[in-house]
GROMACS .gro file of C-alpha atoms in nm:
model
  259
    1MET     CA    1  -3.569  -1.385   2.410
    2THR     CA    2  -3.192  -1.346   2.391
    3GLU     CA    3  -3.083  -1.030   2.212
    4MET     CA    4  -2.851  -1.095   1.918
    5TYR     CA    5  -2.498  -0.965   1.960
    6ALA     CA    6  -2.388  -0.715   1.696
    7PRO     CA    7  -2.014  -0.701   1.628
    8PRO     CA    8  -1.879  -0.359   1.738
    9PHE     CA    9  -1.774  -0.258   1.387
   10ALA     CA   10  -2.068  -0.404   1.195
   11GLY     CA   11  -2.145  -0.181   0.898
   12LYS     CA   12  -1.837   0.035   0.953
   13VAL     CA   13  -1.546   0.104   0.721
   14ALA     CA   14  -1.188   0.131   0.848
   15LEU     CA   15  -0.862   0.236   0.685
   16VAL     CA   16  -0.540   0.117   0.850
   17THR     CA   17  -0.218   0.275   0.727
   18GLY     CA   18   0.100   0.070   0.727
   19ALA     CA   19  -0.107  -0.246   0.757
   20SER     CA   20   0.093  -0.506   0.568
   21SER     CA   21   0.263  -0.642   0.882
   22GLY     CA   22   0.311  -0.599   1.255
   23ILE     CA   23   0.070  -0.382   1.453
   24GLY     CA   24  -0.107  -0.263   1.139
   25ALA     CA   25  -0.181  -0.615   1.016
   26ALA     CA   26  -0.295  -0.729   1.361
   27THR     CA   27  -0.528  -0.430   1.380
   28ALA     CA   28  -0.672  -0.493   1.034
   29ARG     CA   29  -0.741  -0.856   1.127
   30LEU     CA   30  -0.911  -0.759   1.452
   31LEU     CA   31  -1.128  -0.488   1.301
   32ALA     CA   32  -1.236  -0.723   1.023
   33ALA     CA   33  -1.312  -1.001   1.271
   34ARG     CA   34  -1.533  -0.756   1.458
   35GLY     CA   35  -1.736  -0.660   1.154
   36ALA     CA   36  -1.552  -0.380   0.975
   37ALA     CA   37  -1.481  -0.349   0.607
   38VAL     CA   38  -1.107  -0.284   0.602
   39ALA     CA   39  -0.868  -0.111   0.365
   40VAL     CA   40  -0.514  -0.242   0.411
   41ASN     CA   41  -0.271   0.034   0.319
   42TYR     CA   42   0.084  -0.041   0.212
   43GLN     CA   43   0.368   0.152   0.055
   44ARG     CA   44   0.605  -0.116  -0.076
   45SER     CA   45   0.482  -0.453   0.051
   46LYS     CA   46   0.220  -0.523  -0.214
   47ASP     CA   47   0.229  -0.902  -0.188
   48ARG     CA   48   0.187  -0.905   0.192
   49ALA     CA   49  -0.094  -0.648   0.181
   50GLU     CA   50  -0.283  -0.833  -0.091
   51GLU     CA   51  -0.239  -1.163   0.094
   52LEU     CA   52  -0.381  -1.005   0.408
   53ALA     CA   53  -0.676  -0.857   0.220
   54GLU     CA   54  -0.746  -1.198   0.067
   55GLU     CA   55  -0.722  -1.359   0.411
   56LEU     CA   56  -0.978  -1.114   0.550
   57ALA     CA   57  -1.208  -1.163   0.252
   58SER     CA   58  -1.189  -1.542   0.283
   59ALA     CA   59  -1.303  -1.503   0.644
   60GLY     CA   60  -1.610  -1.312   0.529
   61ALA     CA   61  -1.500  -0.949   0.555
   62ARG     CA   62  -1.505  -0.688   0.284
   63ALA     CA   63  -1.141  -0.595   0.238
   64MET     CA   64  -0.901  -0.440  -0.008
   65ALA     CA   65  -0.533  -0.357  -0.033
   66VAL     CA   66  -0.454   0.001  -0.132
   67GLN     CA   67  -0.114   0.147  -0.212
   68ALA     CA   68  -0.001   0.491  -0.101
   69ASP     CA   69   0.300   0.659   0.051
   70VAL     CA   70   0.115   0.848   0.324
   71THR     CA   71   0.388   1.111   0.340
   72ASP     CA   72   0.269   1.217  -0.008
   73GLU     CA   73  -0.046   1.431  -0.008
   74ALA     CA   74  -0.171   1.338  -0.356
   75GLN     CA   75  -0.119   0.964  -0.304
   76THR     CA   76  -0.295   0.981   0.032
   77ARG     CA   77  -0.593   1.166  -0.106
   78SER     CA   78  -0.622   0.916  -0.390
   79MET     CA   79  -0.606   0.628  -0.140
   80VAL     CA   80  -0.896   0.768   0.062
   81GLU     CA   81  -1.102   0.830  -0.252
   82GLU     CA   82  -1.041   0.476  -0.377
   83THR     CA   83  -1.126   0.326  -0.040
   84GLU     CA   84  -1.453   0.514  -0.012
   85ALA     CA   85  -1.547   0.436  -0.372
   86ARG     CA   86  -1.505   0.063  -0.312
   87LEU     CA   87  -1.600   0.014   0.053
   88GLY     CA   88  -1.811   0.317   0.143
   89ALA     CA   89  -1.767   0.623   0.362
   90LEU     CA   90  -1.496   0.586   0.623
   91ASP     CA   91  -1.580   0.560   0.992
   92VAL     CA   92  -1.240   0.469   1.138
   93LEU     CA   93  -0.887   0.582   1.054
   94VAL     CA   94  -0.594   0.404   1.218
   95LEU     CA   95  -0.264   0.584   1.162
   96ASN     CA   96  -0.005   0.312   1.204
   97ALA     CA   97   0.242   0.406   0.928
   98ALA     CA   98   0.536   0.597   1.072
   99GLY     CA   99   0.668   0.728   0.742
  100VAL     CA  100   1.014   0.582   0.809
  101ARG     CA  101   1.149   0.231   0.827
  102GLY     CA  102   1.335   0.129   1.139
  103HIS     CA  103   1.681   0.138   0.985
  104GLU     CA  104   1.619   0.490   0.850
  105ALA     CA  105   1.594   0.647   1.196
  106ARG     CA  106   1.943   0.717   1.327
  107ILE     CA  107   1.999   0.622   1.690
  108ALA     CA  108   2.305   0.801   1.826
  109PRO     CA  109   2.415   1.049   2.093
  110THR     CA  110   2.276   1.394   2.019
  111VAL     CA  111   2.626   1.537   1.977
  112ASP     CA  112   2.675   1.298   1.684
  113LEU     CA  113   2.346   1.380   1.512
  114ALA     CA  114   2.306   1.621   1.223
  115TRP     CA  115   1.992   1.830   1.200
  116GLU     CA  116   1.906   1.638   0.887
  117ASP     CA  117   1.888   1.315   1.092
  118VAL     CA  118   1.627   1.470   1.320
  119ALA     CA  119   1.434   1.656   1.050
  120PHE     CA  120   1.404   1.349   0.828
  121VAL     CA  121   1.237   1.138   1.096
  122ALA     CA  122   1.017   1.415   1.235
  123GLU     CA  123   0.899   1.537   0.897
  124ARG     CA  124   0.806   1.196   0.762
  125GLN     CA  125   0.635   1.088   1.086
  126LEU     CA  126   0.425   1.404   1.101
  127LYS     CA  127   0.339   1.391   0.731
  128ALA     CA  128   0.220   1.030   0.784
  129ILE     CA  129  -0.029   1.173   1.032
  130PHE     CA  130  -0.119   1.501   0.871
  131HIS     CA  131  -0.198   1.389   0.516
  132PRO     CA  132  -0.439   1.103   0.607
  133VAL     CA  133  -0.613   1.318   0.868
  134LYS     CA  134  -0.652   1.602   0.619
  135ALA     CA  135  -0.793   1.359   0.362
  136VAL     CA  136  -1.059   1.201   0.585
  137LEU     CA  137  -1.163   1.501   0.798
  138PRO     CA  138  -1.399   1.665   0.546
  139GLY     CA  139  -1.612   1.349   0.533
  140PHE     CA  140  -1.601   1.301   0.910
  141LEU     CA  141  -1.703   1.664   0.966
  142GLU     CA  142  -1.984   1.642   0.714
  143ARG     CA  143  -2.125   1.330   0.880
  144GLY     CA  144  -2.058   1.448   1.235
  145SER     CA  145  -1.887   1.126   1.336
  146GLY     CA  146  -1.565   0.934   1.304
  147SER     CA  147  -1.285   0.784   1.509
  148ILE     CA  148  -0.912   0.838   1.460
  149VAL     CA  149  -0.645   0.637   1.641
  150MET     CA  150  -0.280   0.738   1.605
  151VAL     CA  151   0.003   0.497   1.679
  152GLY     CA  152   0.306   0.662   1.836
  153ALA     CA  153   0.550   0.512   2.084
  154ALA     CA  154   0.618   0.497   2.454
  155LEU     CA  155   0.922   0.714   2.374
  156ALA     CA  156   0.684   1.010   2.393
  157ARG     CA  157   0.671   0.949   2.770
  158ARG     CA  158   0.966   0.729   2.863
  159GLN     CA  159   1.283   0.867   2.713
  160ALA     CA  160   1.596   0.676   2.621
  161ALA     CA  161   1.946   0.808   2.550
  162GLY     CA  162   2.030   0.825   2.183
  163PHE     CA  163   1.669   0.838   2.063
  164LEU     CA  164   1.628   1.214   2.027
  165ALA     CA  165   1.503   1.206   1.667
  166LEU     CA  166   1.242   0.939   1.738
  167ALA     CA  167   1.140   1.096   2.069
  168LEU     CA  168   1.073   1.430   1.903
  169ALA     CA  169   0.870   1.265   1.629
  170LYS     CA  170   0.666   1.047   1.865
  171SER     CA  171   0.604   1.338   2.102
  172GLY     CA  172   0.455   1.514   1.802
  173VAL     CA  173   0.209   1.225   1.762
  174GLU     CA  174   0.084   1.269   2.118
  175ALA     CA  175   0.056   1.646   2.071
  176ALA     CA  176  -0.142   1.590   1.750
  177VAL     CA  177  -0.383   1.353   1.930
  178LYS     CA  178  -0.465   1.606   2.200
  179THR     CA  179  -0.480   1.910   1.974
  180LEU     CA  180  -0.701   1.745   1.714
  181ALA     CA  181  -0.926   1.591   1.979
  182ARG     CA  182  -0.990   1.937   2.122
  183GLU     CA  183  -1.056   2.079   1.777
  184VAL     CA  184  -1.298   1.822   1.636
  185GLY     CA  185  -1.461   1.685   1.952
  186PRO     CA  186  -1.749   1.937   1.934
  187ARG     CA  187  -1.824   1.798   1.586
  188GLY     CA  188  -1.867   1.440   1.709
  189ILE     CA  189  -1.523   1.309   1.609
  190ARG     CA  190  -1.297   1.128   1.855
  191VAL     CA  191  -0.916   1.120   1.838
  192ASN     CA  192  -0.701   0.894   2.055
  193GLY     CA  193  -0.357   0.742   2.047
  194VAL     CA  194  -0.147   0.452   2.167
  195GLY     CA  195   0.218   0.451   2.265
  196PRO     CA  196   0.358   0.097   2.230
  197GLY     CA  197   0.669  -0.012   2.414
  198LEU     CA  198   0.896  -0.276   2.266
  199ILE     CA  199   0.665  -0.489   2.053
  200LEU     CA  200   0.760  -0.816   1.885
  201SER     CA  201   0.672  -0.682   1.543
  202PRO     CA  202   0.912  -0.720   1.251
  203ILE     CA  203   1.100  -0.411   1.374
  204GLY     CA  204   1.110  -0.522   1.739
  205GLU     CA  205   1.220  -0.871   1.648
  206ARG     CA  206   1.523  -0.728   1.466
  207MET     CA  207   1.648  -0.570   1.788
  208PRO     CA  208   1.929  -0.754   1.972
  209GLU     CA  209   1.805  -1.025   2.204
  210ALA     CA  210   1.970  -0.849   2.499
  211ALA     CA  211   1.766  -0.533   2.428
  212ARG     CA  212   1.443  -0.729   2.407
  213ARG     CA  213   1.523  -0.910   2.731
  214ALA     CA  214   1.611  -0.584   2.909
  215ALA     CA  215   1.284  -0.427   2.794
  216ALA     CA  216   1.089  -0.727   2.924
  217GLU     CA  217   1.265  -0.703   3.260
  218ARG     CA  218   1.167  -0.334   3.292
  219ALA     CA  219   0.801  -0.414   3.227
  220ALA     CA  220   0.578  -0.496   3.523
  221LEU     CA  221   0.440  -0.789   3.322
  222ARG     CA  222   0.794  -0.914   3.253
  223ARG     CA  223   0.745  -0.972   2.882
  224ASN     CA  224   0.761  -0.794   2.551
  225GLY     CA  225   0.438  -0.693   2.386
  226THR     CA  226   0.287  -0.843   2.072
  227PRO     CA  227   0.115  -0.671   1.780
  228GLU     CA  228  -0.209  -0.830   1.902
  229ASP     CA  229  -0.168  -0.661   2.243
  230VAL     CA  230  -0.159  -0.322   2.075
  231ALA     CA  231  -0.435  -0.405   1.826
  232GLU     CA  232  -0.676  -0.479   2.110
  233VAL     CA  233  -0.625  -0.131   2.255
  234ILE     CA  234  -0.655   0.033   1.913
  235ALA     CA  235  -0.979  -0.153   1.843
  236PHE     CA  236  -1.122  -0.051   2.180
  237LEU     CA  237  -1.038   0.316   2.126
  238ALA     CA  238  -1.179   0.307   1.773
  239SER     CA  239  -1.505   0.146   1.883
  240ASP     CA  240  -1.821   0.289   2.034
  241HIS     CA  241  -1.722   0.116   2.358
  242ALA     CA  242  -1.489   0.415   2.401
  243SER     CA  243  -1.754   0.670   2.301
  244TYR     CA  244  -1.668   0.903   2.591
  245LEU     CA  245  -1.291   0.884   2.540
  246THR     CA  246  -1.104   1.137   2.331
  247GLY     CA  247  -0.763   1.297   2.358
  248GLU     CA  248  -0.627   0.990   2.535
  249TYR     CA  249  -0.277   0.861   2.466
  250MET     CA  250  -0.251   0.516   2.619
  251LEU     CA  251   0.085   0.352   2.679
  252VAL     CA  252   0.085  -0.014   2.579
  253ASP     CA  253   0.413  -0.110   2.741
  254GLY     CA  254   0.335  -0.381   2.996
  255GLY     CA  255   0.356  -0.138   3.286
  256THR     CA  256   0.702  -0.001   3.213
  257ALA     CA  257   0.639   0.372   3.250
  258MET     CA  258   0.319   0.376   3.458
  259ILE     CA  259   0.259   0.749   3.414
   0.00000   0.00000   0.00000
């Protein structure tokens, strides 16, 4: 008799921050398609988030849109409480929200940067990690299980001139992955991360065509990545298929850095 296949996230509940578009939306779709109930977090893009939640629900998933600025502790805590009240205890947290929009991060030679340029990006990025983690950890620790995936950037490993503020912030994401994995691993909780290269998300698509082409030429696969490329890696790391992986920070950059 053929054994029935169980979707990898059947019966699980996932919260994806910054999920109204790009990598976050692709991840929410994939987790839902693989059996998860999904909370689609947004800060400003209410219409897109609600449309995505309706799309997931129409495909048979339990889904909801939930608003919160994840750099705000009270809003983040309320978001987690609302998600668990409506969908059940969380099993998966995907930290995709960066806390800053692309145009808010100043790209310039270091000599032209003010400390405020650096501090703004670093503080909001790290708050977007810290507050959701702090909100979900008590439940994860109580249940002795849970999977966290943080989305950083390849800039944590492959530096580029003029990107000091972003590089410092994204390096902090990788440090958080490894530190937290060491801390909570003995309690049955896994923490991993991904570092995307240039991805054809709404932010990546706004970059000059020459920059996108140059990034593709540097990649071993000779193309830019898509949100779906990154979502596949996130879903793998979040799933029980990666049950013996923690503290990993995987570059999803088409073989550009190869560290």
